[in-house]
Amino acid sequence: MSSRSPEPPGPALAALGTLLDRSLSQIADAARDARTFDRETIRAVSDVWDNTTYPLFWAATGPSTWSRERRARAALEWMARLRPTRRQWMVEQAAVAGHRIDTLIRSAPELRNTPYRDYRGVVRPVYFRWTPEALADLAADYVLDEATVRHLDLERTGTRLSGFLILDLVRSYDPGENASAPCALHVHLDGVTEADIDTGAPPGARLESTPGGVVIGLGAHGVLRAREASIRLDDGCWHLSDAGRRADAQVPPRQDKARRPDPPKVGELEGSVQGAAFFVLWSMLRIRSVRFPREVAHVPVQAYCRALQGAGGDILAAGALPRQQREAAFRTLVTVWLRRGGPDLVPDWGVLLKGVPDARELARGAREDLIKEGAAPPAPAPDRRVTDGLERAGLRMVSYTAAHTERGSRREASTMAHLAVPAEDAGAPWRMRVLRADDPFRLRVRAAAFDGFGGVRIDKDEDGRETLMVGDGDLALDARAWSEEPGR
């Protein structure tokens, strides 16, 4: 057996490993404190590894320096082709560590902003930029005065305020036999500068462009202003609208070659290499699940980032070892990840170790190590009323969904709020509490509800209805009863 040290990775492979380490660093920073919790960054960055984890391990374990570099370039090309924003992220994050990804990958994908044909050949709209032309088409094909709010959320993502709005629309064109099929407009708002919303107001929406950004009027007096917005139309009958008929005449027939780019070919991973790859993949999937607001209470994001700190470089080093040593190296890596993750990850061990050979034996050893180190299990959630400890809380997110029908199923109204609250230990990072109610009936919110900390309470009226309040009426969310989403 050779005692030589493995050759250093080539530029593409080194950049690929760096992107994993930068991802974990970004996620950890975004989740460090509830006062600056950035759920969108956590979601977007962890999403990168949904279909790139296995290509990373495949590249790291190539039989030669040349094959590892070739596989890494293919993985980088695949990552960059998926969407323009991802390529930009790759270039920026690799540059932080001194890597020039822009010299390693070919041309960037273009942001498609024109209608296309689906698998049936039916013309469909895409994500539209907020432009006067797009707004004019909407005003021509839909009765915006009858639009109603199906869903609204406002959230502090880091330090900026963002929003997401779904409006149920009424068509002004004839949809033929599909008159009962629902249609909705999805609006993503970035940099919200003003919000004054009352879901109890009469129907109606007004969409405008201004020199300062975008404006959405709701009801008689409601308003949302933001620096930027994008819109997506969800209407299966759009091809019958005036805008759809114009697009149908212009969009060429569907070409089979114009499909989503194929991922790089990845051979079968075996043994502890397969187990380590599954550990990283599942970790990123668990982290990404914070895109569901209630999961914020369940996912120990910091523990996952702590467990996998430096994993990119460690994977490259282990993968470059001779085959006889590689199996032991990856098994050791998994053991290290378990120990660093600590007791917070124990509930997920069954899934994290699913692909690891002799997983029970490895888990038993890791558990014994944690006991020897005196690692305490997570403290049980305190026995408290939902109203306890809100005096210093700050609103981070509020979400409201009206009762509606979706794909033939009745969906009841629901609501949720994220509150940043001080930790039990003075000086420790603030944590997140997730409150929810299954029977809300009205939301009134202004942007000022997200400024500062303190003044959060739950008021109860003589009928037993409970209202989550922030400040002097900046938020008033009426519901039958509020409860707390239990955390780990």
CSV table of C-alpha atoms in Angstrom, one decimal:
chain,number,residue,atom,x,y,z
A,1,MET,CA,0.0,0.0,0.0
A,2,SER,CA,1.4,3.4,-1.0
A,3,SER,CA,2.1,5.8,1.8
A,4,ARG,CA,2.0,8.8,-0.5
A,5,SER,CA,-0.4,11.6,0.3
A,6,PRO,CA,-3.3,12.0,-2.2
A,7,GLU,CA,-2.8,14.5,-4.9
A,8,PRO,CA,-4.5,17.8,-4.3
A,9,PRO,CA,-7.9,18.2,-6.1
A,10,GLY,CA,-8.1,20.0,-9.4
A,11,PRO,CA,-9.7,23.4,-9.7
A,12,ALA,CA,-13.2,22.1,-10.5
A,13,LEU,CA,-13.2,19.5,-7.8
A,14,ALA,CA,-11.9,21.9,-5.2
A,15,ALA,CA,-14.5,24.5,-6.2
A,16,LEU,CA,-17.3,21.8,-5.9
A,17,GLY,CA,-16.2,20.9,-2.4
A,18,THR,CA,-15.9,24.5,-1.4
A,19,LEU,CA,-19.5,25.1,-2.5
A,20,LEU,CA,-20.7,22.6,0.0
A,21,ASP,CA,-18.7,24.2,2.8
A,22,ARG,CA,-19.9,27.7,1.8
A,23,SER,CA,-23.5,26.4,1.7
A,24,LEU,CA,-23.2,25.1,5.3
A,25,SER,CA,-21.6,28.4,6.4
A,26,GLN,CA,-24.4,30.5,4.8
A,27,ILE,CA,-27.1,28.3,6.3
A,28,ALA,CA,-25.6,28.5,9.8
A,29,ASP,CA,-25.4,32.3,9.6
A,30,ALA,CA,-29.0,32.5,8.4
A,31,ALA,CA,-30.2,30.4,11.3
A,32,ARG,CA,-27.9,31.6,14.0
A,33,ASP,CA,-30.5,33.8,15.8
A,34,ALA,CA,-34.3,34.1,15.5
A,35,ARG,CA,-34.0,37.9,15.3
A,36,THR,CA,-32.2,37.6,11.9
A,37,PHE,CA,-33.6,34.2,10.8
A,38,ASP,CA,-33.6,34.1,7.0
A,39,ARG,CA,-35.8,31.2,6.0
A,40,GLU,CA,-35.5,31.9,2.3
A,41,THR,CA,-31.7,31.8,2.3
A,42,ILE,CA,-31.8,28.5,4.2
A,43,ARG,CA,-34.3,27.0,1.7
A,44,ALA,CA,-32.5,28.3,-1.5
A,45,VAL,CA,-29.0,27.2,-0.4
A,46,SER,CA,-30.0,23.8,0.9
A,47,ASP,CA,-32.0,23.2,-2.3
A,48,VAL,CA,-28.8,23.3,-4.3
A,49,TRP,CA,-27.8,19.9,-2.9
A,50,ASP,CA,-31.1,18.1,-3.7
A,51,ASN,CA,-29.7,16.7,-6.9
A,52,THR,CA,-26.0,17.6,-6.6
A,53,THR,CA,-24.9,15.6,-3.5
A,54,TYR,CA,-24.4,12.4,-5.4
A,55,PRO,CA,-22.5,14.0,-8.3
A,56,LEU,CA,-20.2,15.5,-5.6
A,57,PHE,CA,-19.4,12.1,-4.1
A,58,TRP,CA,-19.1,10.5,-7.6
A,59,ALA,CA,-16.6,13.2,-8.5
A,60,ALA,CA,-14.7,12.9,-5.2
A,61,THR,CA,-14.2,9.1,-5.6
A,62,GLY,CA,-13.0,8.9,-9.2
A,63,PRO,CA,-10.2,6.5,-9.9
A,64,SER,CA,-7.7,9.2,-11.0
A,65,THR,CA,-7.1,12.9,-10.7
A,66,TRP,CA,-8.2,13.3,-14.3
A,67,SER,CA,-11.5,11.5,-13.9
A,68,ARG,CA,-12.3,13.3,-10.6
A,69,GLU,CA,-11.8,16.6,-12.4
A,70,ARG,CA,-13.9,15.6,-15.4
A,71,ARG,CA,-16.7,14.5,-13.2
A,72,ALA,CA,-16.5,17.7,-11.1
A,73,ARG,CA,-16.7,19.8,-14.2
A,74,ALA,CA,-19.9,17.9,-15.3
A,75,ALA,CA,-21.4,18.5,-11.8
A,76,LEU,CA,-20.7,22.2,-11.9
A,77,GLU,CA,-22.1,22.5,-15.4
A,78,TRP,CA,-25.3,20.8,-14.2
A,79,MET,CA,-25.6,23.0,-11.2
A,80,ALA,CA,-25.1,26.2,-13.3
A,81,ARG,CA,-27.6,25.2,-16.0
A,82,LEU,CA,-30.6,24.8,-13.8
A,83,ARG,CA,-31.2,28.5,-13.3
A,84,PRO,CA,-29.4,31.8,-13.8
A,85,THR,CA,-29.6,32.8,-10.1
A,86,ARG,CA,-27.9,29.6,-9.1
A,87,ARG,CA,-25.0,30.2,-11.4
A,88,GLN,CA,-24.5,33.6,-10.0
A,89,TRP,CA,-24.6,32.2,-6.5
A,90,MET,CA,-22.0,29.6,-7.4
A,91,VAL,CA,-19.6,32.2,-8.8
A,92,GLU,CA,-20.0,34.5,-5.8
A,93,GLN,CA,-19.6,31.8,-3.1
A,94,ALA,CA,-16.6,30.1,-4.8
A,95,ALA,CA,-14.9,33.5,-5.2
A,96,VAL,CA,-15.1,34.0,-1.4
A,97,ALA,CA,-12.7,31.0,-1.1
A,98,GLY,CA,-10.5,32.1,-4.1
A,99,HIS,CA,-12.0,29.9,-6.8
A,100,ARG,CA,-12.9,31.1,-10.3
A,101,ILE,CA,-15.9,29.0,-11.3
A,102,ASP,CA,-16.7,31.4,-14.2
A,103,THR,CA,-13.6,30.1,-15.9
A,104,LEU,CA,-14.6,26.4,-15.5
A,105,ILE,CA,-18.1,26.4,-16.8
A,106,ARG,CA,-19.6,27.4,-20.1
A,107,SER,CA,-22.3,29.9,-20.9
A,108,ALA,CA,-25.0,30.8,-18.4
A,109,PRO,CA,-28.7,29.8,-19.0
A,110,GLU,CA,-31.1,32.5,-20.0
A,111,LEU,CA,-34.1,33.5,-17.9
A,112,ARG,CA,-37.0,32.3,-19.9
A,113,ASN,CA,-39.8,35.0,-19.7
A,114,THR,CA,-41.9,33.9,-22.6
A,115,PRO,CA,-44.8,31.5,-22.9
A,116,TYR,CA,-44.0,27.8,-23.7
A,117,ARG,CA,-45.8,24.6,-24.5
A,118,ASP,CA,-46.3,21.9,-22.0
A,119,TYR,CA,-46.1,18.1,-22.6
A,120,ARG,CA,-49.5,18.2,-24.3
A,121,GLY,CA,-48.4,21.0,-26.6
A,122,VAL,CA,-50.8,23.5,-24.9
A,123,VAL,CA,-49.3,27.0,-24.6
A,124,ARG,CA,-48.7,28.0,-21.0
A,125,PRO,CA,-47.6,31.3,-19.2
A,126,VAL,CA,-44.4,31.4,-17.2
A,127,TYR,CA,-43.1,33.5,-14.3
A,128,PHE,CA,-43.6,37.0,-15.5
A,129,ARG,CA,-41.6,40.0,-14.6
A,130,TRP,CA,-43.8,42.8,-13.2
A,131,THR,CA,-44.1,44.9,-16.4
A,132,PRO,CA,-46.8,47.2,-17.7
A,133,GLU,CA,-47.5,44.7,-20.5
A,134,ALA,CA,-48.0,41.8,-18.1
A,135,LEU,CA,-50.4,43.9,-16.0
A,136,ALA,CA,-52.3,45.0,-19.0
A,137,ASP,CA,-52.8,41.4,-20.1
A,138,LEU,CA,-54.1,40.5,-16.7
A,139,ALA,CA,-56.5,43.4,-16.6
A,140,ALA,CA,-57.8,42.4,-20.0
A,141,ASP,CA,-58.4,38.7,-19.3
A,142,TYR,CA,-59.5,38.8,-15.6
A,143,VAL,CA,-62.0,40.8,-13.5
A,144,LEU,CA,-59.5,42.2,-11.0
A,145,ASP,CA,-62.3,44.1,-9.2
A,146,GLU,CA,-63.6,40.7,-8.1
A,147,ALA,CA,-60.2,39.2,-7.0
A,148,THR,CA,-60.1,37.8,-3.5
A,149,VAL,CA,-57.1,37.0,-1.2
A,150,ARG,CA,-56.6,33.3,-0.8
A,151,HIS,CA,-53.2,33.5,0.9
A,152,LEU,CA,-50.9,36.2,2.3
A,153,ASP,CA,-47.7,36.0,4.2
A,154,LEU,CA,-45.2,38.7,5.2
A,155,GLU,CA,-41.9,37.7,6.6
A,156,ARG,CA,-38.6,39.2,7.8
A,157,THR,CA,-36.0,37.4,5.8
A,158,GLY,CA,-32.8,38.4,7.4
A,159,THR,CA,-33.3,42.2,7.7
A,160,ARG,CA,-35.6,42.8,4.7
A,161,LEU,CA,-39.4,42.3,4.6
A,162,SER,CA,-40.7,40.1,1.9
A,163,GLY,CA,-44.2,38.9,1.0
A,164,PHE,CA,-46.2,36.3,-0.9
A,165,LEU,CA,-49.7,36.8,-2.1
A,166,ILE,CA,-52.2,34.5,-3.9
A,167,LEU,CA,-55.2,36.1,-5.4
A,168,ASP,CA,-58.2,34.0,-6.7
A,169,LEU,CA,-59.2,35.5,-10.0
A,170,VAL,CA,-62.4,35.6,-12.0
A,171,ARG,CA,-62.0,35.2,-15.8
A,172,SER,CA,-63.5,37.7,-18.2
A,173,TYR,CA,-62.9,35.3,-21.1
A,174,ASP,CA,-64.9,32.2,-21.9
A,175,PRO,CA,-63.1,29.1,-20.6
A,176,GLY,CA,-65.4,26.7,-22.3
A,177,GLU,CA,-66.2,23.5,-20.5
A,178,ASN,CA,-63.7,24.3,-17.7
A,179,ALA,CA,-65.7,27.2,-16.2
A,180,SER,CA,-65.4,25.8,-12.7
A,181,ALA,CA,-61.6,25.3,-12.9
A,182,PRO,CA,-60.0,27.7,-10.4
A,183,CYS,CA,-57.4,30.2,-11.4
A,184,ALA,CA,-55.0,32.3,-9.2
A,185,LEU,CA,-52.3,34.8,-9.4
A,186,HIS,CA,-49.2,34.2,-7.3
A,187,VAL,CA,-47.2,37.3,-6.4
A,188,HIS,CA,-43.7,37.3,-4.8
A,189,LEU,CA,-42.7,40.6,-3.3
A,190,ASP,CA,-39.1,41.5,-2.3
A,191,GLY,CA,-38.3,44.6,-0.3
A,192,VAL,CA,-41.8,45.4,1.0
A,193,THR,CA,-41.8,49.1,2.0
A,194,GLU,CA,-45.5,49.4,3.0
A,195,ALA,CA,-48.2,47.0,4.0
A,196,ASP,CA,-51.7,47.8,5.3
A,197,ILE,CA,-53.9,44.8,4.8
A,198,ASP,CA,-57.4,43.7,6.1
A,199,THR,CA,-58.6,40.4,4.8
A,200,GLY,CA,-62.1,41.3,5.9
A,201,ALA,CA,-62.2,44.1,3.2
A,202,PRO,CA,-64.4,43.7,0.1
A,203,PRO,CA,-62.9,42.0,-3.0
A,204,GLY,CA,-60.8,43.8,-5.5
A,205,ALA,CA,-57.2,44.2,-6.6
A,206,ARG,CA,-55.2,46.9,-8.4
A,207,LEU,CA,-51.8,46.2,-9.8
A,208,GLU,CA,-49.5,49.1,-10.7
A,209,SER,CA,-46.0,50.0,-11.6
A,210,THR,CA,-44.4,53.1,-10.1
A,211,PRO,CA,-41.0,54.7,-10.3
A,212,GLY,CA,-40.3,53.4,-6.8
A,213,GLY,CA,-41.4,49.8,-7.5
A,214,VAL,CA,-44.7,48.0,-7.5
A,215,VAL,CA,-48.1,48.7,-5.8
A,216,ILE,CA,-50.9,46.2,-5.1
A,217,GLY,CA,-54.2,47.7,-3.9
A,218,LEU,CA,-56.5,45.4,-2.0
A,219,GLY,CA,-60.1,46.2,-1.3
A,220,ALA,CA,-61.0,49.9,-0.7
A,221,HIS,CA,-57.9,51.0,1.3
A,222,GLY,CA,-55.5,48.0,1.5
A,223,VAL,CA,-52.0,48.3,0.0
A,224,LEU,CA,-48.8,46.5,-0.5
A,225,ARG,CA,-45.7,48.3,-1.8
A,226,ALA,CA,-42.4,46.7,-2.7
A,227,ARG,CA,-39.2,47.4,-4.6
A,228,GLU,CA,-39.6,44.3,-6.8
A,229,ALA,CA,-42.1,41.7,-7.6
A,230,SER,CA,-42.6,38.7,-9.9
A,231,ILE,CA,-45.9,37.1,-10.8
A,232,ARG,CA,-47.1,33.6,-11.9
A,233,LEU,CA,-50.4,32.9,-13.3
A,234,ASP,CA,-52.0,29.5,-12.4
A,235,ASP,CA,-54.8,29.0,-14.9
A,236,GLY,CA,-55.2,25.8,-16.8
A,237,CYS,CA,-57.5,27.6,-19.3
A,238,TRP,CA,-55.1,30.4,-20.1
A,239,HIS,CA,-54.6,29.2,-23.7
A,240,LEU,CA,-58.2,30.3,-24.3
A,241,SER,CA,-57.7,33.9,-23.1
A,242,ASP,CA,-56.8,36.8,-25.4
A,243,ALA,CA,-53.2,36.7,-24.2
A,244,GLY,CA,-53.1,32.9,-24.5
A,245,ARG,CA,-54.5,33.0,-28.1
A,246,ARG,CA,-51.8,35.5,-29.1
A,247,ALA,CA,-49.1,33.4,-27.6
A,248,ASP,CA,-50.5,30.2,-29.3
A,249,ALA,CA,-50.0,31.9,-32.6
A,250,GLN,CA,-46.4,32.9,-31.9
A,251,VAL,CA,-44.9,30.0,-29.8
A,252,PRO,CA,-43.5,27.3,-32.1
A,253,PRO,CA,-44.4,23.6,-31.7
A,254,ARG,CA,-42.9,21.8,-28.7
A,255,GLN,CA,-39.4,20.4,-29.5
A,256,ASP,CA,-38.4,17.3,-27.5
A,257,LYS,CA,-34.8,18.6,-27.4
A,258,ALA,CA,-36.0,21.7,-25.5
A,259,ARG,CA,-36.3,19.9,-22.2
A,260,ARG,CA,-34.7,20.4,-18.9
A,261,PRO,CA,-30.9,19.6,-19.1
A,262,ASP,CA,-30.0,16.0,-18.1
A,263,PRO,CA,-28.1,15.6,-14.9
A,264,PRO,CA,-24.5,14.3,-15.0
A,265,LYS,CA,-24.2,10.5,-15.2
A,266,VAL,CA,-23.5,9.1,-11.8
A,267,GLY,CA,-22.4,5.5,-11.2
A,268,GLU,CA,-23.4,3.5,-8.3
A,269,LEU,CA,-21.9,4.5,-5.0
A,270,GLU,CA,-21.1,1.6,-2.6
A,271,GLY,CA,-20.5,0.9,1.1
A,272,SER,CA,-19.7,3.8,3.4
A,273,VAL,CA,-19.4,6.1,0.4
A,274,GLN,CA,-23.0,5.5,-0.3
A,275,GLY,CA,-23.9,5.9,3.4
A,276,ALA,CA,-22.0,9.2,3.7
A,277,ALA,CA,-23.6,10.6,0.6
A,278,PHE,CA,-27.1,9.7,1.9
A,279,PHE,CA,-26.2,11.3,5.2
A,280,VAL,CA,-25.4,14.6,3.5
A,281,LEU,CA,-28.4,14.4,1.2
A,282,TRP,CA,-30.9,13.7,4.0
A,283,SER,CA,-29.3,16.5,6.1
A,284,MET,CA,-29.9,19.0,3.3
A,285,LEU,CA,-33.5,17.8,2.8
A,286,ARG,CA,-34.2,18.2,6.5
A,287,ILE,CA,-32.7,21.6,6.5
A,288,ARG,CA,-34.7,22.6,3.3
A,289,SER,CA,-38.0,21.5,5.0
A,290,VAL,CA,-38.0,24.9,6.8
A,291,ARG,CA,-39.7,26.1,3.7
A,292,PHE,CA,-42.8,24.8,5.4
A,293,PRO,CA,-43.5,27.4,8.1
A,294,ARG,CA,-44.4,24.9,10.8
A,295,GLU,CA,-41.2,22.9,10.3
A,296,VAL,CA,-39.2,25.8,11.7
A,297,ALA,CA,-40.0,24.4,15.1
A,298,HIS,CA,-38.9,20.9,14.3
A,299,VAL,CA,-35.6,21.2,12.3
A,300,PRO,CA,-32.3,21.6,14.3
A,301,VAL,CA,-30.6,23.6,11.6
A,302,GLN,CA,-27.6,24.6,13.6
A,303,ALA,CA,-27.0,21.0,14.8
A,304,TYR,CA,-26.9,19.9,11.1
A,305,CYS,CA,-24.5,22.7,10.2
A,306,ARG,CA,-22.3,21.9,13.2
A,307,ALA,CA,-22.3,18.2,12.2
A,308,LEU,CA,-21.2,18.8,8.6
A,309,GLN,CA,-18.8,21.7,9.1
A,310,GLY,CA,-15.9,21.3,6.7
A,311,ALA,CA,-17.6,18.3,5.0
A,312,GLY,CA,-16.7,19.5,1.5
A,313,GLY,CA,-13.0,19.3,2.1
A,314,ASP,CA,-13.3,16.1,4.1
A,315,ILE,CA,-15.2,14.4,1.4
A,316,LEU,CA,-12.6,15.3,-1.2
A,317,ALA,CA,-9.7,14.1,1.1
A,318,ALA,CA,-11.5,10.8,1.8
A,319,GLY,CA,-12.4,10.2,-1.8
A,320,ALA,CA,-8.8,10.6,-3.0
A,321,LEU,CA,-7.6,7.8,-0.8
A,322,PRO,CA,-6.8,4.3,-2.2
A,323,ARG,CA,-9.9,2.1,-2.3
A,324,GLN,CA,-8.8,0.0,0.7
A,325,GLN,CA,-8.6,3.1,2.9
A,326,ARG,CA,-11.5,4.9,1.5
A,327,GLU,CA,-14.2,2.8,3.1
A,328,ALA,CA,-12.8,3.3,6.5
A,329,ALA,CA,-12.3,7.0,5.9
A,330,PHE,CA,-15.9,7.6,5.0
A,331,ARG,CA,-17.2,5.5,7.9
A,332,THR,CA,-15.1,7.6,10.2
A,333,LEU,CA,-16.5,10.7,8.6
A,334,VAL,CA,-20.1,9.6,9.4
A,335,THR,CA,-19.1,8.8,13.0
A,336,VAL,CA,-17.6,12.3,13.4
A,337,TRP,CA,-20.8,13.9,11.9
A,338,LEU,CA,-23.0,12.0,14.4
A,339,ARG,CA,-20.9,13.0,17.3
A,340,ARG,CA,-20.7,16.7,16.3
A,341,GLY,CA,-24.4,16.8,15.6
A,342,GLY,CA,-24.9,15.7,19.2
A,343,PRO,CA,-28.2,14.7,20.8
A,344,ASP,CA,-30.2,17.1,18.7
A,345,LEU,CA,-29.8,14.8,15.7
A,346,VAL,CA,-30.5,11.5,17.5
A,347,PRO,CA,-34.2,11.5,16.4
A,348,ASP,CA,-33.1,11.5,12.8
A,349,TRP,CA,-30.4,8.9,13.1
A,350,GLY,CA,-32.6,6.2,11.7
A,351,VAL,CA,-32.9,8.0,8.4
A,352,LEU,CA,-29.4,9.6,8.4
A,353,LEU,CA,-27.8,6.1,8.7
A,354,LYS,CA,-30.1,4.3,6.3
A,355,GLY,CA,-27.4,3.7,3.7
A,356,VAL,CA,-24.5,3.0,6.1
A,357,PRO,CA,-23.2,-0.5,6.4
A,358,ASP,CA,-23.7,-1.9,9.9
A,359,ALA,CA,-25.6,1.2,10.9
A,360,ARG,CA,-26.7,-0.1,14.2
A,361,GLU,CA,-23.2,-0.9,15.3
A,362,LEU,CA,-22.0,2.6,14.3
A,363,ALA,CA,-24.9,4.3,16.0
A,364,ARG,CA,-24.3,2.3,19.2
A,365,GLY,CA,-20.6,3.4,19.2
A,366,ALA,CA,-21.6,7.1,18.5
A,367,ARG,CA,-24.2,7.0,21.3
A,368,GLU,CA,-21.6,5.6,23.8
A,369,ASP,CA,-19.2,8.4,22.8
A,370,LEU,CA,-21.8,11.0,23.4
A,371,ILE,CA,-22.6,9.6,26.8
A,372,LYS,CA,-18.9,9.5,27.7
A,373,GLU,CA,-18.6,13.2,26.7
A,374,GLY,CA,-21.5,14.1,28.9
A,375,ALA,CA,-23.6,15.4,26.0
A,376,ALA,CA,-27.1,16.0,27.5
A,377,PRO,CA,-30.2,15.2,25.5
A,378,PRO,CA,-32.2,18.2,24.4
A,379,ALA,CA,-34.2,19.7,27.3
A,380,PRO,CA,-38.0,19.0,27.0
A,381,ALA,CA,-40.2,21.8,25.9
A,382,PRO,CA,-41.3,23.8,28.9
A,383,ASP,CA,-44.8,23.3,30.2
A,384,ARG,CA,-46.3,26.7,29.5
A,385,ARG,CA,-49.3,28.5,28.2
A,386,VAL,CA,-49.2,29.9,24.7
A,387,THR,CA,-49.5,33.4,26.2
A,388,ASP,CA,-46.4,33.0,28.4
A,389,GLY,CA,-43.2,34.8,27.6
A,390,LEU,CA,-44.5,37.0,24.7
A,391,GLU,CA,-43.7,40.3,26.4
A,392,ARG,CA,-40.3,40.7,24.7
A,393,ALA,CA,-41.1,38.8,21.5
A,394,GLY,CA,-40.7,40.1,18.0
A,395,LEU,CA,-42.9,39.2,15.0
A,396,ARG,CA,-40.8,37.5,12.2
A,397,MET,CA,-43.6,36.0,10.0
A,398,VAL,CA,-47.3,35.9,9.7
A,399,SER,CA,-49.2,33.7,7.3
A,400,TYR,CA,-52.9,33.6,6.5
A,401,THR,CA,-54.8,31.3,4.2
A,402,ALA,CA,-58.5,31.7,3.6
A,403,ALA,CA,-60.8,28.7,3.2
A,404,HIS,CA,-60.8,27.6,-0.5
A,405,THR,CA,-61.1,24.7,-2.8
A,406,GLU,CA,-57.9,23.3,-4.4
A,407,ARG,CA,-57.9,20.5,-7.0
A,408,GLY,CA,-61.3,19.5,-5.9
A,409,SER,CA,-60.6,19.3,-2.2
A,410,ARG,CA,-61.9,21.7,0.4
A,411,ARG,CA,-59.1,23.5,2.4
A,412,GLU,CA,-60.0,25.0,5.7
A,413,ALA,CA,-58.7,28.4,6.7
A,414,SER,CA,-55.4,28.4,8.7
A,415,THR,CA,-52.8,30.9,10.1
A,416,MET,CA,-49.4,30.9,11.6
A,417,ALA,CA,-46.9,33.3,13.2
A,418,HIS,CA,-43.2,33.1,13.9
A,419,LEU,CA,-42.0,35.0,17.0
A,420,ALA,CA,-38.4,35.6,18.0
A,421,VAL,CA,-38.1,35.2,21.7
A,422,PRO,CA,-35.2,35.5,24.1
A,423,ALA,CA,-33.4,32.3,25.1
A,424,GLU,CA,-33.5,30.9,28.6
A,425,ASP,CA,-29.8,31.7,29.1
A,426,ALA,CA,-28.9,35.4,29.0
A,427,GLY,CA,-26.7,36.3,26.0
A,428,ALA,CA,-27.6,33.1,24.1
A,429,PRO,CA,-29.1,33.4,20.6
A,430,TRP,CA,-32.8,34.1,20.5
A,431,ARG,CA,-35.0,31.2,19.5
A,432,MET,CA,-38.2,30.9,17.4
A,433,ARG,CA,-41.7,30.1,18.6
A,434,VAL,CA,-44.3,29.0,16.1
A,435,LEU,CA,-47.9,29.8,16.9
A,436,ARG,CA,-50.8,28.6,14.8
A,437,ALA,CA,-54.6,28.6,14.7
A,438,ASP,CA,-56.8,26.4,12.6
A,439,ASP,CA,-59.9,28.6,12.6
A,440,PRO,CA,-58.8,32.2,11.8
A,441,PHE,CA,-61.3,34.6,10.4
A,442,ARG,CA,-59.6,37.9,9.9
A,443,LEU,CA,-56.1,39.4,9.5
A,444,ARG,CA,-55.2,43.0,9.8
A,445,VAL,CA,-51.5,43.8,9.5
A,446,ARG,CA,-49.3,46.8,8.8
A,447,ALA,CA,-45.6,46.7,8.1
A,448,ALA,CA,-44.8,48.3,11.4
A,449,ALA,CA,-45.7,45.1,13.1
A,450,PHE,CA,-42.3,43.7,12.1
A,451,ASP,CA,-40.3,46.6,13.6
A,452,GLY,CA,-38.8,46.1,17.0
A,453,PHE,CA,-39.5,43.7,19.8
A,454,GLY,CA,-42.1,43.7,22.6
A,455,GLY,CA,-45.8,44.4,22.7
A,456,VAL,CA,-46.9,40.9,21.5
A,457,ARG,CA,-49.9,39.5,23.3
A,458,ILE,CA,-53.0,37.4,22.9
A,459,ASP,CA,-56.3,39.0,23.8
A,460,LYS,CA,-59.5,37.0,24.5
A,461,ASP,CA,-63.0,38.4,24.1
A,462,GLU,CA,-66.2,37.4,25.9
A,463,ASP,CA,-67.0,34.7,23.2
A,464,GLY,CA,-63.7,33.0,23.7
A,465,ARG,CA,-62.1,34.2,20.5
A,466,GLU,CA,-58.4,35.0,20.7
A,467,THR,CA,-56.6,37.8,18.8
A,468,LEU,CA,-52.9,37.8,18.4
A,469,MET,CA,-51.9,41.4,18.8
A,470,VAL,CA,-48.6,43.3,18.0
A,471,GLY,CA,-48.2,46.9,19.1
A,472,ASP,CA,-51.1,49.3,18.9
A,473,GLY,CA,-53.0,47.3,16.3
A,474,ASP,CA,-50.2,46.9,13.9
A,475,LEU,CA,-51.2,43.2,13.8
A,476,ALA,CA,-54.6,41.9,14.8
A,477,LEU,CA,-55.1,38.2,13.9
A,478,ASP,CA,-58.5,36.9,15.0
A,479,ALA,CA,-58.9,33.1,15.5
A,480,ARG,CA,-60.9,30.6,17.5
A,481,ALA,CA,-57.9,29.6,19.6
A,482,TRP,CA,-54.1,29.9,19.4
A,483,SER,CA,-51.7,27.0,20.1
A,484,GLU,CA,-47.9,26.5,19.9
A,485,GLU,CA,-46.3,24.2,17.5
A,486,PRO,CA,-44.3,21.8,19.7
A,487,GLY,CA,-40.5,21.9,19.0
A,488,ARG,CA,-37.9,19.3,19.5
